PDB file of C-alpha atoms in Angstrom:
ATOM      1  CA  MET D   1      20.847  53.791 -33.911  1.00  0.00           C
ATOM      2  CA  TYR D   2      23.199  52.405 -31.282  1.00  0.00           C
ATOM      3  CA  SER D   3      22.587  51.386 -27.686  1.00  0.00           C
ATOM      4  CA  LYS D   4      24.959  51.826 -24.769  1.00  0.00           C
ATOM      5  CA  ILE D   5      25.840  48.667 -22.846  1.00  0.00           C
ATOM      6  CA  GLU D   6      28.206  49.401 -19.972  1.00  0.00           C
ATOM      7  CA  SER D   7      31.009  47.023 -19.036  1.00  0.00           C
ATOM      8  CA  LYS D   8      29.537  46.599 -15.557  1.00  0.00           C
ATOM      9  CA  PHE D   9      26.592  44.907 -17.261  1.00  0.00           C
ATOM     10  CA  TRP D  10      28.417  41.615 -16.670  1.00  0.00           C
ATOM     11  CA  GLN D  11      28.919  42.321 -12.956  1.00  0.00           C
ATOM     12  CA  ASP D  12      25.263  43.157 -12.297  1.00  0.00           C
ATOM     13  CA  GLU D  13      23.826  40.638  -9.833  1.00  0.00           C
ATOM     14  CA  LYS D  14      20.625  40.122 -11.821  1.00  0.00           C
ATOM     15  CA  ILE D  15      22.579  39.469 -15.020  1.00  0.00           C
ATOM     16  CA  ARG D  16      25.009  37.053 -13.356  1.00  0.00           C
ATOM     17  CA  THR D  17      22.156  34.906 -12.078  1.00  0.00           C
ATOM     18  CA  LEU D  18      20.530  34.595 -15.503  1.00  0.00           C
ATOM     19  CA  SER D  19      20.857  31.429 -17.562  1.00  0.00           C
ATOM     20  CA  PRO D  20      22.975  31.744 -20.758  1.00  0.00           C
ATOM     21  CA  ASN D  21      19.823  31.782 -22.902  1.00  0.00           C
ATOM     22  CA  ALA D  22      18.176  34.513 -20.825  1.00  0.00           C
ATOM     23  CA  ARG D  23      21.368  36.597 -20.896  1.00  0.00           C
ATOM     24  CA  TYR D  24      21.581  36.175 -24.676  1.00  0.00           C
ATOM     25  CA  ILE D  25      17.925  37.182 -25.111  1.00  0.00           C
ATOM     26  CA  PHE D  26      18.401  40.273 -22.936  1.00  0.00           C
ATOM     27  CA  LEU D  27      21.378  41.379 -25.043  1.00  0.00           C
ATOM     28  CA  TYR D  28      19.222  40.845 -28.122  1.00  0.00           C
ATOM     29  CA  LEU D  29      16.451  43.035 -26.671  1.00  0.00           C
ATOM     30  CA  LEU D  30      18.964  45.812 -25.949  1.00  0.00           C
ATOM     31  CA  THR D  31      20.380  45.713 -29.491  1.00  0.00           C
ATOM     32  CA  SER D  32      17.455  44.399 -31.548  1.00  0.00           C
ATOM     33  CA  PRO D  33      17.031  46.011 -34.996  1.00  0.00           C
ATOM     34  CA  HIS D  34      13.384  46.588 -34.046  1.00  0.00           C
ATOM     35  CA  ARG D  35      14.156  48.644 -30.930  1.00  0.00           C
ATOM     36  CA  ASN D  36      13.701  52.383 -30.616  1.00  0.00           C
ATOM     37  CA  MET D  37      15.037  55.172 -28.435  1.00  0.00           C
ATOM     38  CA  LEU D  38      12.388  54.545 -25.750  1.00  0.00           C
ATOM     39  CA  GLY D  39      13.080  50.888 -24.971  1.00  0.00           C
ATOM     40  CA  LEU D  40       9.368  50.260 -25.624  1.00  0.00           C
ATOM     41  CA  TYR D  41       8.693  48.627 -28.970  1.00  0.00           C
ATOM     42  CA  PHE D  42       6.659  46.130 -30.964  1.00  0.00           C
ATOM     43  CA  LEU D  43       8.208  42.650 -30.904  1.00  0.00           C
ATOM     44  CA  PRO D  44       6.245  39.407 -31.429  1.00  0.00           C
ATOM     45  CA  ASP D  45       7.913  36.729 -29.321  1.00  0.00           C
ATOM     46  CA  LEU D  46       7.997  34.222 -32.183  1.00  0.00           C
ATOM     47  CA  TYR D  47       9.710  36.691 -34.470  1.00  0.00           C
ATOM     48  CA  ALA D  48      12.269  37.385 -31.748  1.00  0.00           C
ATOM     49  CA  ALA D  49      12.826  33.629 -31.357  1.00  0.00           C
ATOM     50  CA  PHE D  50      13.498  33.397 -35.086  1.00  0.00           C
ATOM     51  CA  ASP D  51      15.950  36.330 -34.902  1.00  0.00           C
ATOM     52  CA  VAL D  52      18.060  34.745 -32.155  1.00  0.00           C
ATOM     53  CA  GLY D  53      17.893  31.225 -33.591  1.00  0.00           C
ATOM     54  CA  LEU D  54      16.077  29.644 -30.653  1.00  0.00           C
ATOM     55  CA  SER D  55      13.011  27.438 -30.687  1.00  0.00           C
ATOM     56  CA  PRO D  56       9.819  29.106 -29.391  1.00  0.00           C
ATOM     57  CA  GLU D  57      10.068  26.963 -26.263  1.00  0.00           C
ATOM     58  CA  GLN D  58      13.703  27.938 -25.589  1.00  0.00           C
ATOM     59  CA  PHE D  59      12.937  31.602 -26.163  1.00  0.00           C
ATOM     60  CA  LYS D  60       9.873  31.515 -23.927  1.00  0.00           C
ATOM     61  CA  GLU D  61      11.823  29.882 -21.103  1.00  0.00           C
ATOM     62  CA  GLY D  62      14.627  32.471 -21.244  1.00  0.00           C
ATOM     63  CA  PHE D  63      12.202  35.365 -21.661  1.00  0.00           C
ATOM     64  CA  GLN D  64      10.224  34.261 -18.604  1.00  0.00           C
ATOM     65  CA  GLU D  65      13.439  34.574 -16.582  1.00  0.00           C
ATOM     66  CA  LEU D  66      13.739  38.214 -17.637  1.00  0.00           C
ATOM     67  CA  LEU D  67      10.140  38.831 -16.615  1.00  0.00           C
ATOM     68  CA  ARG D  68      10.659  37.184 -13.221  1.00  0.00           C
ATOM     69  CA  LYS D  69      13.817  39.220 -12.596  1.00  0.00           C
ATOM     70  CA  GLY D  70      11.909  42.411 -13.396  1.00  0.00           C
ATOM     71  CA  LEU D  71      14.238  43.373 -16.235  1.00  0.00           C
ATOM     72  CA  VAL D  72      11.442  43.664 -18.795  1.00  0.00           C
ATOM     73  CA  ASN D  73       7.660  43.744 -19.077  1.00  0.00           C
ATOM     74  CA  TYR D  74       5.712  42.272 -21.973  1.00  0.00           C
ATOM     75  CA  ASP D  75       2.220  42.884 -23.336  1.00  0.00           C
ATOM     76  CA  GLU D  76       1.218  39.566 -24.931  1.00  0.00           C
ATOM     77  CA  THR D  77      -1.966  41.012 -26.395  1.00  0.00           C
ATOM     78  CA  ASN D  78      -0.242  43.725 -28.425  1.00  0.00           C
ATOM     79  CA  HIS D  79       3.240  42.126 -28.656  1.00  0.00           C
ATOM     80  CA  VAL D  80       5.063  45.046 -27.038  1.00  0.00           C
ATOM     81  CA  VAL D  81       8.176  44.776 -24.869  1.00  0.00           C
ATOM     82  CA  PHE D  82       9.367  47.360 -22.323  1.00  0.00           C
ATOM     83  CA  ILE D  83      12.989  47.330 -21.115  1.00  0.00           C
ATOM     84  CA  LYS D  84      12.738  48.988 -17.728  1.00  0.00           C
ATOM     85  CA  ASN D  85      16.156  50.654 -17.407  1.00  0.00           C
ATOM     86  CA  PHE D  86      16.765  51.314 -21.096  1.00  0.00           C
ATOM     87  CA  LEU D  87      16.382  55.095 -20.772  1.00  0.00           C
ATOM     88  CA  LYS D  88      18.619  55.120 -17.707  1.00  0.00           C
ATOM     89  CA  HIS D  89      21.565  53.922 -19.794  1.00  0.00           C
ATOM     90  CA  ASN D  90      20.416  55.494 -23.087  1.00  0.00           C
ATOM     91  CA  PRO D  91      18.861  58.808 -21.989  1.00  0.00           C
ATOM     92  CA  LEU D  92      17.283  61.386 -24.268  1.00  0.00           C
ATOM     93  CA  GLU D  93      19.856  64.151 -24.061  1.00  0.00           C
ATOM     94  CA  ASN D  94      17.971  67.168 -25.410  1.00  0.00           C
ATOM     95  CA  PRO D  95      14.561  68.489 -26.558  1.00  0.00           C
ATOM     96  CA  ASN D  96      15.212  67.444 -30.173  1.00  0.00           C
ATOM     97  CA  GLN D  97      15.652  63.826 -29.126  1.00  0.00           C
ATOM     98  CA  VAL D  98      12.467  64.099 -27.068  1.00  0.00           C
ATOM     99  CA  LYS D  99      10.600  65.281 -30.194  1.00  0.00           C
ATOM    100  CA  LYS D 100      11.858  62.229 -32.083  1.00  0.00           C
ATOM    101  CA  ALA D 101      10.796  59.989 -29.205  1.00  0.00           C
ATOM    102  CA  ILE D 102       7.280  61.462 -29.314  1.00  0.00           C
ATOM    103  CA  LYS D 103       7.085  60.542 -33.016  1.00  0.00           C
ATOM    104  CA  LYS D 104       8.176  57.007 -32.155  1.00  0.00           C
ATOM    105  CA  LEU D 105       5.258  56.739 -29.737  1.00  0.00           C
ATOM    106  CA  GLN D 106       2.890  56.948 -32.708  1.00  0.00           C
ATOM    107  CA  GLU D 107       4.433  53.781 -34.188  1.00  0.00           C
ATOM    108  CA  ILE D 108       3.823  51.681 -31.068  1.00  0.00           C
ATOM    109  CA  PRO D 109       0.547  49.751 -30.680  1.00  0.00           C
ATOM    110  CA  ARG D 110      -1.593  51.191 -27.904  1.00  0.00           C
ATOM    111  CA  THR D 111      -0.551  49.168 -24.892  1.00  0.00           C
ATOM    112  CA  PRO D 112      -0.885  49.289 -21.100  1.00  0.00           C
ATOM    113  CA  LEU D 113       2.918  49.385 -20.993  1.00  0.00           C
ATOM    114  CA  LEU D 114       2.710  53.065 -21.921  1.00  0.00           C
ATOM    115  CA  LYS D 115       1.765  53.559 -18.287  1.00  0.00           C
ATOM    116  CA  ASP D 116       4.959  51.754 -17.201  1.00  0.00           C
ATOM    117  CA  LEU D 117       6.991  54.082 -19.405  1.00  0.00           C
ATOM    118  CA  TYR D 118       5.163  57.117 -18.006  1.00  0.00           C
ATOM    119  CA  GLU D 119       5.782  56.088 -14.396  1.00  0.00           C
ATOM    120  CA  TYR D 120       9.444  55.317 -15.069  1.00  0.00           C
ATOM    121  CA  ILE D 121      10.130  58.689 -16.692  1.00  0.00           C
ATOM    122  CA  LYS D 122       8.153  60.573 -14.067  1.00  0.00           C
ATOM    123  CA  ASN D 123       9.806  58.915 -11.074  1.00  0.00           C
ATOM    124  CA  GLU D 124      13.307  58.111 -12.328  1.00  0.00           C
ATOM    125  CA  LEU D 125      14.192  60.664 -14.997  1.00  0.00           C
ATOM    126  CA  LYS D 126      12.102  63.844 -14.856  1.00  0.00           C
ATOM    127  CA  PRO D 127      13.539  65.189 -11.565  1.00  0.00           C
ATOM    128  CA  HIS D 128      16.972  65.291 -13.207  1.00  0.00           C
ATOM    129  CA  LYS D 129      16.019  66.076 -16.826  1.00  0.00           C
ATOM    130  CA  PRO D 130      13.240  68.682 -17.266  1.00  0.00           C
ATOM    131  CA  HIS D 131      13.214  68.304 -21.072  1.00  0.00           C
ATOM    132  CA  TYR D 132      11.254  65.057 -20.544  1.00  0.00           C
ATOM    133  CA  ASN D 133       8.163  67.162 -19.741  1.00  0.00           C
ATOM    134  CA  ALA D 134       6.959  67.195 -23.365  1.00  0.00           C
ATOM    135  CA  LEU D 135       7.187  63.401 -23.529  1.00  0.00           C
ATOM    136  CA  LEU D 136       5.286  63.044 -20.263  1.00  0.00           C
ATOM    137  CA  GLU D 137       2.571  65.355 -21.579  1.00  0.00           C
ATOM    138  CA  GLU D 138       2.195  63.219 -24.717  1.00  0.00           C
ATOM    139  CA  LEU D 139       1.987  60.067 -22.623  1.00  0.00           C
ATOM    140  CA  ARG D 140      -0.680  61.666 -20.437  1.00  0.00           C
ATOM    141  CA  LYS D 141      -2.772  62.286 -23.556  1.00  0.00           C
ATOM    142  CA  LEU D 142      -2.463  58.653 -24.559  1.00  0.00           C
ATOM    143  CA  LEU D 143      -3.275  57.485 -21.082  1.00  0.00           C
ATOM    144  CA  GLY D 144      -6.702  59.033 -20.729  1.00  0.00           C
ATOM    145  CA  GLU D 145      -9.107  57.201 -18.447  1.00  0.00           C
ATOM    146  CA  GLN D 146     -11.059  55.613 -21.254  1.00  0.00           C
ATOM    147  CA  PHE D 147      -7.881  54.384 -22.914  1.00  0.00           C
ATOM    148  CA  VAL D 148      -6.515  52.861 -19.706  1.00  0.00           C
ATOM    149  CA  GLU D 149      -9.783  51.111 -18.851  1.00  0.00           C
ATOM    150  CA  GLN D 150     -10.158  49.704 -22.354  1.00  0.00           C
ATOM    151  CA  PHE D 151      -6.681  48.272 -22.618  1.00  0.00           C
ATOM    152  CA  ASN D 152      -6.334  47.163 -19.009  1.00  0.00           C
ATOM    153  CA  LYS D 153      -9.497  45.114 -19.489  1.00  0.00           C
ATOM    154  CA  GLN D 154      -8.109  43.610 -22.695  1.00  0.00           C
ATOM    155  CA  PHE D 155      -4.792  42.915 -21.003  1.00  0.00           C
ATOM    156  CA  ASP D 156      -6.383  41.320 -17.918  1.00  0.00           C
ATOM    157  CA  GLU D 157      -8.673  39.081 -19.947  1.00  0.00           C
ATOM    158  CA  GLY D 158      -5.806  37.988 -22.172  1.00  0.00           C
ATOM    159  CA  TYR D 159      -6.024  35.334 -24.821  1.00  0.00           C
ATOM    160  CA  GLY D 160      -6.706  31.686 -24.146  1.00  0.00           C
ATOM    161  CA  LYS D 161      -9.155  31.633 -21.211  1.00  0.00           C
ATOM    162  CA  PRO D 162     -12.077  29.186 -21.282  1.00  0.00           C
ATOM    163  CA  VAL D 163     -15.090  30.248 -23.334  1.00  0.00           C
ATOM    164  CA  THR D 164     -18.559  28.697 -23.149  1.00  0.00           C
ATOM    165  CA  VAL D 165     -20.136  28.026 -26.543  1.00  0.00           C
ATOM    166  CA  THR D 166     -23.811  27.050 -26.792  1.00  0.00           C
ATOM    167  CA  GLU D 167     -24.335  24.461 -29.545  1.00  0.00           C
ATOM    168  CA  THR D 168     -27.977  23.465 -28.901  1.00  0.00           C
ATOM    169  CA  GLU D 169     -30.612  24.360 -26.370  1.00  0.00           C
ATOM    170  CA  ALA D 170     -29.845  21.222 -24.416  1.00  0.00           C
ATOM    171  CA  GLU D 171     -26.078  21.066 -24.851  1.00  0.00           C
ATOM    172  CA  THR D 172     -23.150  23.349 -24.157  1.00  0.00           C
ATOM    173  CA  GLU D 173     -19.508  22.756 -24.675  1.00  0.00           C
ATOM    174  CA  THR D 174     -16.688  24.457 -22.841  1.00  0.00           C
ATOM    175  CA  VAL D 175     -13.644  25.186 -24.928  1.00  0.00           C
ATOM    176  CA  THR D 176     -10.765  24.365 -22.603  1.00  0.00           C
ATOM    177  CA  VAL D 177      -7.592  26.333 -22.128  1.00  0.00           C
ATOM    178  CA  ALA D 178      -5.583  23.485 -23.650  1.00  0.00           C
ATOM    179  CA  GLU D 179      -7.691  23.474 -26.822  1.00  0.00           C
ATOM    180  CA  THR D 180      -7.468  27.233 -27.196  1.00  0.00           C
ATOM    181  CA  GLU D 181      -3.723  27.205 -26.594  1.00  0.00           C
ATOM    182  CA  LYS D 182      -3.361  24.532 -29.278  1.00  0.00           C
ATOM    183  CA  VAL D 183      -5.107  26.784 -31.804  1.00  0.00           C
ATOM    184  CA  ASN D 184      -2.961  29.717 -30.692  1.00  0.00           C
ATOM    185  CA  GLU D 185       0.216  27.649 -31.059  1.00  0.00           C
ATOM    186  CA  GLN D 186      -0.723  26.632 -34.610  1.00  0.00           C
ATOM    187  CA  PHE D 187      -1.432  30.267 -35.485  1.00  0.00           C
ATOM    188  CA  GLN D 188       1.934  31.378 -34.127  1.00  0.00           C
ATOM    189  CA  GLN D 189       3.781  28.580 -35.942  1.00  0.00           C
ATOM    190  CA  GLN D 190       2.216  29.779 -39.181  1.00  0.00           C
ATOM    191  CA  LEU D 191       3.276  33.330 -38.353  1.00  0.00           C
ATOM    192  CA  GLN D 192       6.866  32.268 -37.756  1.00  0.00           C
ATOM    193  CA  GLN D 193       6.958  30.437 -41.091  1.00  0.00           C
ATOM    194  CA  LEU D 194       5.542  33.487 -42.876  1.00  0.00           C
ATOM    195  CA  TYR D 195       8.118  35.795 -41.274  1.00  0.00           C
ATOM    196  CA  ALA D 196      10.889  33.499 -42.546  1.00  0.00           C
ATOM    197  CA  ILE D 197       9.425  33.295 -46.073  1.00  0.00           C
ATOM    198  CA  PHE D 198       9.008  37.086 -46.193  1.00  0.00           C
ATOM    199  CA  GLU D 199      12.599  37.596 -45.043  1.00  0.00           C
ATOM    200  CA  ASN D 200      14.030  35.090 -47.547  1.00  0.00           C
ATOM    201  CA  ASN D 201      12.131  36.531 -50.522  1.00  0.00           C
ATOM    202  CA  ILE D 202      11.646  40.220 -49.734  1.00  0.00           C
ATOM    203  CA  HIS D 203      13.694  41.491 -46.771  1.00  0.00           C
ATOM    204  CA  PRO D 204      13.681  41.176 -42.984  1.00  0.00           C
ATOM    205  CA  PRO D 205      10.234  42.494 -42.040  1.00  0.00           C
ATOM    206  CA  THR D 206       9.931  45.670 -40.016  1.00  0.00           C
ATOM    207  CA  SER D 207       7.608  45.859 -37.024  1.00  0.00           C
ATOM    208  CA  ILE D 208       4.915  47.409 -39.237  1.00  0.00           C
ATOM    209  CA  GLU D 209       5.311  44.622 -41.799  1.00  0.00           C
ATOM    210  CA  VAL D 210       5.144  41.994 -39.059  1.00  0.00           C
ATOM    211  CA  GLN D 211       1.821  43.502 -37.950  1.00  0.00           C
ATOM    212  CA  LYS D 212       0.560  43.461 -41.555  1.00  0.00           C
ATOM    213  CA  ILE D 213       1.433  39.779 -41.953  1.00  0.00           C
ATOM    214  CA  THR D 214      -0.373  39.035 -38.696  1.00  0.00           C
ATOM    215  CA  ASP D 215      -3.449  40.906 -39.923  1.00  0.00           C
ATOM    216  CA  TRP D 216      -3.404  39.052 -43.263  1.00  0.00           C
ATOM    217  CA  LEU D 217      -3.379  35.704 -41.497  1.00  0.00           C
ATOM    218  CA  GLU D 218      -6.662  36.606 -39.857  1.00  0.00           C
ATOM    219  CA  ASP D 219      -8.254  37.085 -43.301  1.00  0.00           C
ATOM    220  CA  VAL D 220      -6.760  34.324 -45.471  1.00  0.00           C
ATOM    221  CA  GLU D 221      -4.903  31.024 -45.180  1.00  0.00           C
ATOM    222  CA  ALA D 222      -1.147  31.161 -44.642  1.00  0.00           C
ATOM    223  CA  ASP D 223      -0.620  29.446 -48.014  1.00  0.00           C
ATOM    224  CA  VAL D 224      -2.474  32.291 -49.729  1.00  0.00           C
ATOM    225  CA  ILE D 225       0.028  34.783 -48.288  1.00  0.00           C
ATOM    226  CA  VAL D 226       2.878  32.574 -49.523  1.00  0.00           C
ATOM    227  CA  LEU D 227       1.339  32.550 -53.025  1.00  0.00           C
ATOM    228  CA  ALA D 228       1.078  36.356 -52.960  1.00  0.00           C
ATOM    229  CA  ILE D 229       4.763  36.630 -52.019  1.00  0.00           C
ATOM    230  CA  GLU D 230       5.655  34.234 -54.858  1.00  0.00           C
ATOM    231  CA  GLU D 231       3.645  36.343 -57.327  1.00  0.00           C
ATOM    232  CA  ALA D 232       5.523  39.454 -56.192  1.00  0.00           C
ATOM    233  CA  VAL D 233       8.850  37.679 -56.726  1.00  0.00           C
ATOM    234  CA  LYS D 234       7.792  36.547 -60.239  1.00  0.00           C
ATOM    235  CA  ALA D 235       6.869  40.124 -61.118  1.00  0.00           C
ATOM    236  CA  ASN D 236      10.148  41.374 -59.575  1.00  0.00           C
ATOM    237  CA  LYS D 237       8.151  43.743 -57.367  1.00  0.00           C
ATOM    238  CA  ARG D 238       9.337  42.692 -53.925  1.00  0.00           C
ATOM    239  CA  THR D 239       7.456  45.201 -51.805  1.00  0.00           C
ATOM    240  CA  LEU D 240       4.845  44.999 -49.090  1.00  0.00           C
ATOM    241  CA  LYS D 241       2.617  47.341 -51.109  1.00  0.00           C
ATOM    242  CA  TYR D 242       2.578  45.007 -54.111  1.00  0.00           C
ATOM    243  CA  ILE D 243       1.902  41.910 -51.992  1.00  0.00           C
ATOM    244  CA  GLU D 244      -0.907  43.723 -50.206  1.00  0.00           C
ATOM    245  CA  ALA D 245      -2.434  44.754 -53.557  1.00  0.00           C
ATOM    246  CA  ILE D 246      -2.421  41.108 -54.689  1.00  0.00           C
ATOM    247  CA  LEU D 247      -4.107  39.978 -51.478  1.00  0.00           C
ATOM    248  CA  ARG D 248      -6.729  42.727 -51.706  1.00  0.00           C
ATOM    249  CA  ASN D 249      -7.514  41.632 -55.254  1.00  0.00           C
ATOM    250  CA  TRP D 250      -7.906  37.989 -54.238  1.00  0.00           C
ATOM    251  CA  ILE D 251      -9.981  38.825 -51.175  1.00  0.00           C
ATOM    252  CA  GLY D 252     -12.135  41.069 -53.374  1.00  0.00           C
ATOM    253  CA  HIS D 253     -12.848  38.007 -55.533  1.00  0.00           C
ATOM    254  CA  GLY D 254     -13.690  35.988 -52.424  1.00  0.00           C
ATOM    255  CA  LEU D 255     -10.485  33.919 -52.677  1.00  0.00           C
ATOM    256  CA  LYS D 256      -9.268  33.060 -49.184  1.00  0.00           C
ATOM    257  CA  THR D 257      -7.947  29.496 -49.570  1.00  0.00           C
ATOM    258  CA  LYS D 258      -4.979  28.063 -51.435  1.00  0.00           C
ATOM    259  CA  ALA D 259      -7.215  25.883 -53.623  1.00  0.00           C
ATOM    260  CA  ALA D 260      -9.393  28.837 -54.643  1.00  0.00           C
ATOM    261  CA  VAL D 261      -6.401  31.037 -55.497  1.00  0.00           C
ATOM    262  CA  GLU D 262      -4.656  28.302 -57.502  1.00  0.00           C
ATOM    263  CA  ALA D 263      -7.844  27.678 -59.520  1.00  0.00           C
ATOM    264  CA  TYR D 264      -8.127  31.422 -60.158  1.00  0.00           C
ATOM    265  CA  LEU D 265      -4.480  31.627 -61.298  1.00  0.00           C
ATOM    266  CA  ARG D 266      -4.947  28.668 -63.662  1.00  0.00           C
ATOM    267  CA  ASP D 267      -7.983  30.320 -65.259  1.00  0.00           C
ATOM    268  CA  TRP D 268      -6.072  33.566 -65.565  1.00  0.00           C
ATOM    269  CA  GLU D 269      -3.134  31.871 -67.291  1.00  0.00           C
ATOM    270  CA  CYS D 270      -5.485  30.099 -69.732  1.00  0.00           C
ATOM    271  CA  LYS D 271      -7.200  33.373 -70.663  1.00  0.00           C
ATOM    272  CA  LYS D 272      -3.854  35.104 -71.099  1.00  0.00           C
ATOM    273  CA  THR D 273      -2.599  32.266 -73.321  1.00  0.00           C
ATOM    274  CA  ASP D 274      -5.736  32.397 -75.479  1.00  0.00           C
ATOM    275  CA  GLN D 275      -5.387  36.150 -75.929  1.00  0.00           C
ATOM    276  CA  ASN D 276      -1.761  35.805 -76.987  1.00  0.00           C
ATOM    277  CA  LYS D 277      -2.388  33.060 -79.538  1.00  0.00           C
ATOM    278  CA  GLU D 278      -1.671  34.086 -83.171  1.00  0.00           C
ATOM    279  CA  GLU D 279      -2.825  32.543 -86.431  1.00  0.00           C
ATOM    280  CA  PRO D 280       0.027  30.655 -88.168  1.00  0.00           C
ATOM    281  CA  PHE D 281       1.630  32.606 -91.022  1.00  0.00           C
ATOM    282  CA  VAL D 282       0.759  31.095 -94.430  1.00  0.00           C
ATOM    283  CA  ILE D 283       2.631  32.104 -97.617  1.00  0.00           C
ATOM    284  CA  PRO D 284       0.121  32.844-100.401  1.00  0.00           C
ATOM    285  CA  GLU D 285       0.052  30.349-103.290  1.00  0.00           C
ATOM    286  CA  SER D 286       0.779  33.077-105.871  1.00  0.00           C
ATOM    287  CA  VAL D 287       4.004  33.992-104.053  1.00  0.00           C
ATOM    288  CA  LEU D 288       5.093  30.347-103.975  1.00  0.00           C
ATOM    289  CA  GLU D 289       4.471  30.013-107.724  1.00  0.00           C
ATOM    290  CA  LYS D 290       6.473  33.136-108.502  1.00  0.00           C
ATOM    291  CA  ARG D 291       9.371  31.948-106.343  1.00  0.00           C
ATOM    292  CA  LYS D 292       9.342  28.565-108.100  1.00  0.00           C
ATOM    293  CA  ARG D 293       9.451  30.258-111.509  1.00  0.00           C
ATOM    294  CA  LEU D 294      12.356  32.480-110.525  1.00  0.00           C
ATOM    295  CA  ASP D 295      14.297  29.480-109.187  1.00  0.00           C
ATOM    296  CA  GLU D 296      13.821  27.623-112.466  1.00  0.00           C
ATOM    297  CA  GLU D 297      14.953  30.636-114.505  1.00  0.00           C
ATOM    298  CA  ALA D 298      18.046  30.957-112.338  1.00  0.00           C
ATOM    299  CA  ARG D 299      19.023  27.387-113.118  1.00  0.00           C
ATOM    300  CA  GLN D 300      18.867  27.941-116.935  1.00  0.00           C
ATOM    301  CA  PRO D 301      22.303  28.369-118.715  1.00  0.00           C
ATOM    302  CA  LEU D 302      23.152  31.878-119.920  1.00  0.00           C
ATOM    303  CA  ASN D 303      23.025  32.276-123.747  1.00  0.00           C
ATOM    304  CA  ILE D 304      25.925  34.709-124.326  1.00  0.00           C
ATOM    305  CA  PRO D 305      26.998  35.316-127.978  1.00  0.00           C
ATOM    306  CA  PRO D 306      30.614  34.237-128.796  1.00  0.00           C
ATOM    307  CA  GLU D 307      31.757  37.803-129.577  1.00  0.00           C
ATOM    308  CA  LYS D 308      30.357  38.966-126.204  1.00  0.00           C
ATOM    309  CA  LYS D 309      32.243  36.157-124.432  1.00  0.00           C
ATOM    310  CA  GLU D 310      35.503  37.304-126.097  1.00  0.00           C
ATOM    311  CA  GLU D 311      34.902  40.851-124.936  1.00  0.00           C
ATOM    312  CA  ILE D 312      34.236  39.720-121.349  1.00  0.00           C
ATOM    313  CA  LEU D 313      37.372  37.537-121.305  1.00  0.00           C
ATOM    314  CA  LYS D 314      39.528  40.471-122.479  1.00  0.00           C
ATOM    315  CA  VAL D 315      38.199  42.644-119.691  1.00  0.00           C
ATOM    316  CA  VAL D 316      38.850  39.940-117.079  1.00  0.00           C
ATOM    317  CA  LYS D 317      42.402  39.318-118.366  1.00  0.00           C
ATOM    318  CA  GLY D 318      43.106  43.054-118.218  1.00  0.00           C
ATOM    319  CA  LEU D 319      41.965  43.195-114.609  1.00  0.00           C
ATOM    320  CA  VAL D 320      44.142  40.207-113.705  1.00  0.00           C
ATOM    321  CA  GLN D 321      47.236  41.757-115.300  1.00  0.00           C
ATOM    322  CA  GLN D 322      46.666  45.031-113.474  1.00  0.00           C
ATOM    323  CA  SER D 323      46.505  43.252-110.139  1.00  0.00           C
TER     324      SER D 323
END
């Protein structure tokens, strides 16, 4: 897939007022290997920061500029980005492309940004391109009332607001925003490390694989996922399916920490070693005796009669003369 970036991109007033980092991030969003033909796709911000080689703080600062300028929207809950004018510069040219775009919709997490895409197509594109009708119809199905209410509520509540936790009848403790954000930051740092380890040992993760890694981290420690990747590398089966099978096996045994998995692997290696042990091969005594007797006989001088010696010598001399 390729994306069209017009030369007047650099003369656009919004682009010219962006900082270098924000401009770089916007170019990345337009050409990201995770993008699709809709300009609406799954992209965790930390994974994007890793892709462009910026720290999470640098990426966040530049990305916030894009949000303030109205160039993109972002759903933090579902990690979905929407590039507002993507379809303007990269339109779907015919019904076949629209069919492909509808399939791509099924790969995107259900997000309130689907409504942004719907409104953009309806107001900006449909009047000029009737073949968008099928895409609008599909979006209408996804944007039923129940769906919108459910996800708008999730989006509005967000992650990281204060929560009241009752510890005793007489005492309550309020978990502050700062404390929650600290936990969230640690979680995202672990995610970024896992993305890098997966890329170095398997391949750059796709958006689906990124979501899988995120889901795993909710079930087991990050170190357990690293161990599963290492096991896949040892077995030379560098696939998501194999790693997932390992994790399912460990979780099925109740192993969710690094210490528990390492203890399990040690026990497994010991059992495997015991099963492979063989009794040492011992040569029977009778065989040794026979070999000793044959060696002694071989060392005895040959008792050849004189007349036989003469006959042998004549034969040898004849052979020498012939040669």
